[in-house]
C-alpha cells in the first residue's frame, strides 16, 4: 500500500484545556504507555501557548513532538496578543495547526488567512497542519467535495512546489460532537484531498503527503479509521486529553 511513502501522524489538539503544571503529569503517564512508537508514527501534542515550554521539557528525549494551535501570519511588529512563527520556532516547537474550524468560525479566519499563515509557518520551518472540512449544512447541500477542493487549493495558493505540510480533514459536524464520520466517508474525502494535491502538483507529491482525519476520533473508533488507505493519522481533540485514550489511538496507528 502507498502508506509506506508517508508519515503516520497522531496529533493531539488540547484546545483551551489544561494548565502548564498539568503537562509533566500527562507526559509521565503517556510515555510508558506508548513504548516503541518511535519510527512507527509521529506523535504530536498541540498545547495552548502557555504550556508549550512545559511540553517541550516534559517530552524532551521521548520522541513526542510539540505543536501550537495557531500563529500569526506576520513575522513581528505591532500585533498585540499575537504569537509569531519565529517565536514558536525559537522555543523549539515543530508543528502548528492552521485554520482549525473553531478559528474559522469564532475568530474570522478565512481561506486567505490560512494561506498566509501556512506560508508564515513554512518560512519558519514549522510543519503546518492545515485543517479543512465542511459544516453539516454544506454536507447536506451536497457541496462537500467542491468546498474541500476550494479550501485545499486556497491553502496552497502561490506555492510553486508542494511544501512540507500535513492536511487534516475535519468535518465540522464531527468535531466535539461524538458523531464520527464513517470510515468510508472519511476515506472518501481524504482520498479526494490526495487527488486535489496530485492535480495541483504530481502523483508522487500527493502520495508522500500525510492526510489526517479529525472529528470525534477516540480509542474505540481509531483503529478502523486509521486502517483506511488514505487516512494517515488523526487530529484528536477530546480523546487526546487523557493519556490512556490517547495512547490507545497512538498504538492503533502503529497497527
Ligand atoms: P474532537 O476534536 O476530537 O474533540 O472532535 C478534534 C479537533 O477539533 O481537532
Coordinates of C-alpha atoms and ligand atoms in Angstrom, one line a residue:
X1 CA 0.0 0.0 0.0
X2 CA 1.1 3.6 -0.6
X3 CA 1.1 4.3 3.1
X4 CA 4.8 3.4 3.2
X5 CA 5.5 6.6 1.3
X6 CA 4.3 8.9 4.1
X7 CA 4.4 9.5 7.8
X8 CA 1.7 8.4 10.1
X9 CA 0.9 11.2 12.5
X10 CA -1.2 11.2 15.6
X11 CA -1.6 14.8 16.8
X12 CA -3.5 15.8 19.9
X13 CA -5.3 19.2 19.9
X14 CA -5.7 20.2 23.5
X15 CA -7.6 23.3 22.6
X16 CA -8.0 25.7 25.6
X17 CA -7.6 22.9 28.2
X18 CA -5.1 22.2 30.9
X19 CA -2.6 24.4 32.7
X20 CA 1.2 24.3 32.3
X21 CA 1.7 22.3 35.5
X22 CA -0.6 19.5 34.1
X23 CA 1.8 18.7 31.3
X24 CA 4.5 16.8 33.1
X25 CA 1.9 14.6 34.8
X26 CA 0.4 13.9 31.4
X27 CA 3.7 13.1 29.8
X28 CA 4.8 10.9 32.7
X29 CA 1.6 8.9 32.2
X30 CA 1.6 8.8 28.4
X31 CA 5.2 7.9 27.6
X32 CA 5.3 4.5 29.3
X33 CA 2.0 3.6 27.5
X34 CA 3.4 4.2 24.0
X35 CA 6.8 2.4 24.3
X36 CA 8.2 1.6 20.9
X37 CA 6.2 4.1 18.9
X38 CA 9.3 5.8 17.6
X39 CA 9.9 5.2 14.0
X40 CA 6.3 4.0 13.5
X41 CA 4.2 7.1 13.8
X42 CA 4.9 10.6 14.7
X43 CA 3.2 11.8 17.9
X44 CA 2.5 15.5 18.3
X45 CA 0.9 17.3 21.3
X46 CA -0.5 20.7 20.4
X47 CA -0.9 22.5 23.7
X48 CA -2.0 26.1 24.5
X49 CA 0.8 28.7 24.1
X50 CA 1.1 28.8 27.9
X51 CA 2.1 25.1 28.1
X52 CA 4.5 24.9 25.1
X53 CA 7.7 25.3 27.1
X54 CA 6.5 22.7 29.7
X55 CA 5.6 20.3 26.8
X56 CA 9.0 20.7 25.2
X57 CA 10.7 20.0 28.5
X58 CA 8.4 17.1 29.6
X59 CA 8.7 15.3 26.2
X60 CA 12.3 16.0 25.7
X61 CA 14.1 12.9 24.6
X62 CA 10.9 10.9 24.3
X63 CA 10.3 11.4 20.5
X64 CA 7.0 13.2 21.2
X65 CA 6.8 16.5 19.3
X66 CA 5.2 19.7 20.5
X67 CA 2.9 21.8 18.3
X68 CA 1.0 25.1 18.7
X69 CA -2.7 25.5 17.8
X70 CA -2.4 28.8 15.9
X71 CA 0.1 31.5 14.9
X72 CA 0.2 34.9 13.4
X73 CA 0.6 35.4 9.7
X74 CA 3.0 38.3 10.5
X75 CA 6.6 37.8 11.5
X76 CA 6.9 40.6 14.1
X77 CA 5.5 44.0 15.0
X78 CA 2.6 45.8 16.5
X79 CA 0.1 42.9 16.7
X80 CA -0.9 42.9 20.3
X81 CA -1.7 39.4 21.7
X82 CA -0.4 37.5 18.7
X83 CA 2.4 34.9 18.5
X84 CA 4.7 34.6 15.5
X85 CA 6.2 31.6 13.8
X86 CA 9.7 33.0 14.7
X87 CA 8.7 32.9 18.4
X88 CA 7.4 29.4 18.1
X89 CA 10.4 28.1 16.3
X90 CA 12.7 29.8 18.8
X91 CA 11.0 27.8 21.6
X92 CA 11.6 24.5 19.7
X93 CA 8.0 24.0 18.5
X94 CA 7.8 21.8 15.4
X95 CA 4.2 21.8 14.3
X96 CA 1.4 24.3 14.2
X97 CA -2.3 23.8 13.5
X98 CA -3.6 26.3 10.9
X99 CA -7.2 27.1 10.1
X100 CA -8.9 24.9 12.6
X101 CA -12.7 25.2 12.1
X102 CA -13.0 26.8 15.5
X103 CA -10.6 29.5 14.4
X104 CA -12.5 29.9 11.2
X105 CA -15.9 30.1 13.0
X106 CA -15.1 32.1 16.1
X107 CA -12.1 34.2 15.0
X108 CA -12.9 35.1 11.5
X109 CA -10.1 33.1 9.8
X110 CA -10.6 32.8 6.1
X111 CA -9.0 30.7 3.3
X112 CA -6.8 33.7 2.7
X113 CA -5.5 34.0 6.3
X114 CA -5.0 30.2 6.3
X115 CA -2.8 30.6 3.1
X116 CA -0.8 33.4 4.7
X117 CA -0.3 31.5 8.0
X118 CA 0.7 28.4 6.1
X119 CA 3.4 30.4 4.3
X120 CA 4.5 32.1 7.6
X121 CA 4.8 28.6 9.3
X122 CA 6.8 27.2 6.4
X123 CA 9.1 30.3 6.4
X124 CA 9.9 29.4 10.0
X125 CA 10.4 25.7 9.2
X126 CA 7.3 24.8 11.2
X127 CA 5.1 22.0 9.8
X128 CA 1.6 23.4 9.3
X129 CA -1.3 21.0 10.0
X130 CA -3.8 22.7 7.7
X131 CA -7.4 22.0 8.6
X132 CA -10.2 21.7 6.1
X133 CA -13.8 20.5 6.4
X134 CA -17.4 21.1 5.7
X135 CA -20.3 22.0 8.0
X136 CA -23.4 19.8 8.3
X137 CA -25.3 22.2 6.1
X138 CA -22.7 22.1 3.4
X139 CA -22.6 18.3 3.5
X140 CA -26.4 18.2 3.3
X141 CA -26.5 20.6 0.3
X142 CA -24.0 18.3 -1.5
X143 CA -21.1 20.7 -1.7
X144 CA -18.6 18.9 0.4
X145 CA -16.2 18.0 -2.3
X146 CA -16.3 21.4 -4.0
X147 CA -15.7 23.1 -0.7
X148 CA -12.8 20.8 0.3
X149 CA -11.2 21.3 -3.1
X150 CA -11.5 25.1 -2.7
X151 CA -10.1 25.1 0.8
X152 CA -7.1 22.9 -0.2
X153 CA -6.4 25.0 -3.3
X154 CA -6.7 28.2 -1.3
X155 CA -4.3 27.0 1.4
X156 CA -1.7 26.0 -1.2
X157 CA -2.2 29.1 -3.3
X158 CA 1.1 30.6 -4.5
X159 CA 3.3 27.5 -3.7
X160 CA 5.1 26.5 -6.9
X161 CA 6.2 23.2 -5.3
X162 CA 4.2 21.3 -2.8
X163 CA 5.6 22.4 0.6
X164 CA 6.1 20.1 3.6
X165 CA 2.7 20.3 5.2
X166 CA 0.1 18.0 6.7
X167 CA -3.6 18.3 5.8
X168 CA -6.3 17.4 8.3
X169 CA -9.8 16.6 7.1
X170 CA -12.1 17.6 9.9
X171 CA -15.8 17.7 9.1
X172 CA -17.1 20.4 11.4
X173 CA -20.2 18.4 12.3
X174 CA -18.0 15.7 13.8
X175 CA -15.8 17.9 16.0
X176 CA -16.6 17.6 19.7
X177 CA -20.0 16.1 18.9
X178 CA -19.3 12.4 19.3
X179 CA -20.5 12.0 15.7
X180 CA -17.6 10.5 13.8
X181 CA -17.6 10.3 10.0
X182 CA -18.0 6.7 8.9
X183 CA -14.6 5.2 7.9
X184 CA -15.9 5.1 4.3
X185 CA -16.9 8.8 4.3
X186 CA -13.7 9.9 5.9
X187 CA -11.7 7.7 3.5
X188 CA -13.5 9.1 0.5
X189 CA -12.8 12.7 1.4
X190 CA -9.1 12.0 2.3
X191 CA -8.7 10.2 -1.0
X192 CA -10.3 13.2 -2.8
X193 CA -7.9 15.6 -1.0
X194 CA -5.0 13.5 -2.2
X195 CA -6.4 13.7 -5.8
X196 CA -6.6 17.5 -5.5
X197 CA -3.0 17.7 -4.3
X198 CA -2.0 15.4 -7.2
X199 CA -3.8 17.6 -9.6
X200 CA -2.0 20.7 -8.3
X201 CA 1.4 19.1 -8.2
X202 CA 2.1 15.5 -9.0
X203 CA 1.1 11.9 -8.1
X204 CA 4.4 11.3 -6.2
X205 CA 3.9 14.6 -4.2
X206 CA 0.3 13.5 -3.3
X207 CA 1.5 10.0 -2.4
X208 CA 4.0 11.5 0.1
X209 CA 1.5 13.9 1.8
X210 CA 0.2 12.9 5.2
X211 CA -3.6 13.4 5.4
X212 CA -5.2 13.1 8.8
X213 CA -8.8 12.6 9.9
X214 CA -10.2 14.6 12.8
X215 CA -13.6 14.7 14.5
X216 CA -14.5 12.6 17.5
X217 CA -11.7 10.1 16.8
X218 CA -11.3 8.1 20.0
X219 CA -9.9 4.9 21.5
X220 CA -12.8 2.9 20.1
X221 CA -13.1 4.0 16.5
X222 CA -9.4 4.9 15.8
X223 CA -8.2 1.6 14.6
X224 CA -10.9 1.3 11.9
X225 CA -10.4 4.9 10.7
X226 CA -6.7 4.6 10.6
X227 CA -6.9 1.4 8.6
X228 CA -8.3 3.3 5.7
X229 CA -5.8 3.6 2.8
X230 CA -5.8 7.4 2.6
X231 CA -6.1 8.2 6.3
X232 CA -2.6 8.6 7.6
X233 CA -3.4 9.6 11.1
X234 CA -5.6 11.7 13.3
X235 CA -6.1 15.1 14.8
X236 CA -7.6 14.4 18.1
X237 CA -9.3 16.8 20.5
X238 CA -11.2 15.4 23.4
X239 CA -9.6 11.9 23.4
X240 CA -6.1 13.5 23.5
X241 CA -6.6 15.0 26.9
X242 CA -6.4 11.6 28.7
X243 CA -3.1 9.7 28.4
X244 CA -4.8 6.3 28.4
X245 CA -7.2 7.0 25.5
X246 CA -4.5 9.0 23.5
X247 CA -2.1 6.1 24.0
X248 CA -4.7 3.6 22.6
X249 CA -5.0 5.8 19.5
X250 CA -1.2 6.0 19.1
X251 CA -0.8 2.3 19.5
X252 CA -3.7 1.7 16.9
X253 CA -1.7 3.9 14.4
X254 CA 1.2 1.5 14.9
X255 CA -1.0 -1.3 13.9
Ligands
LIG1 P1 -12.6 16.2 18.8 O1 -11.8 17.5 18.2 O2 -11.7 15.0 18.6 O3 -12.8 16.6 20.2 O4 -13.8 16.0 18.0 C1 -11.0 17.3 17.0 C2 -10.4 18.7 16.6 O5 -11.1 19.7 16.8 O6 -9.3 18.8 16.1

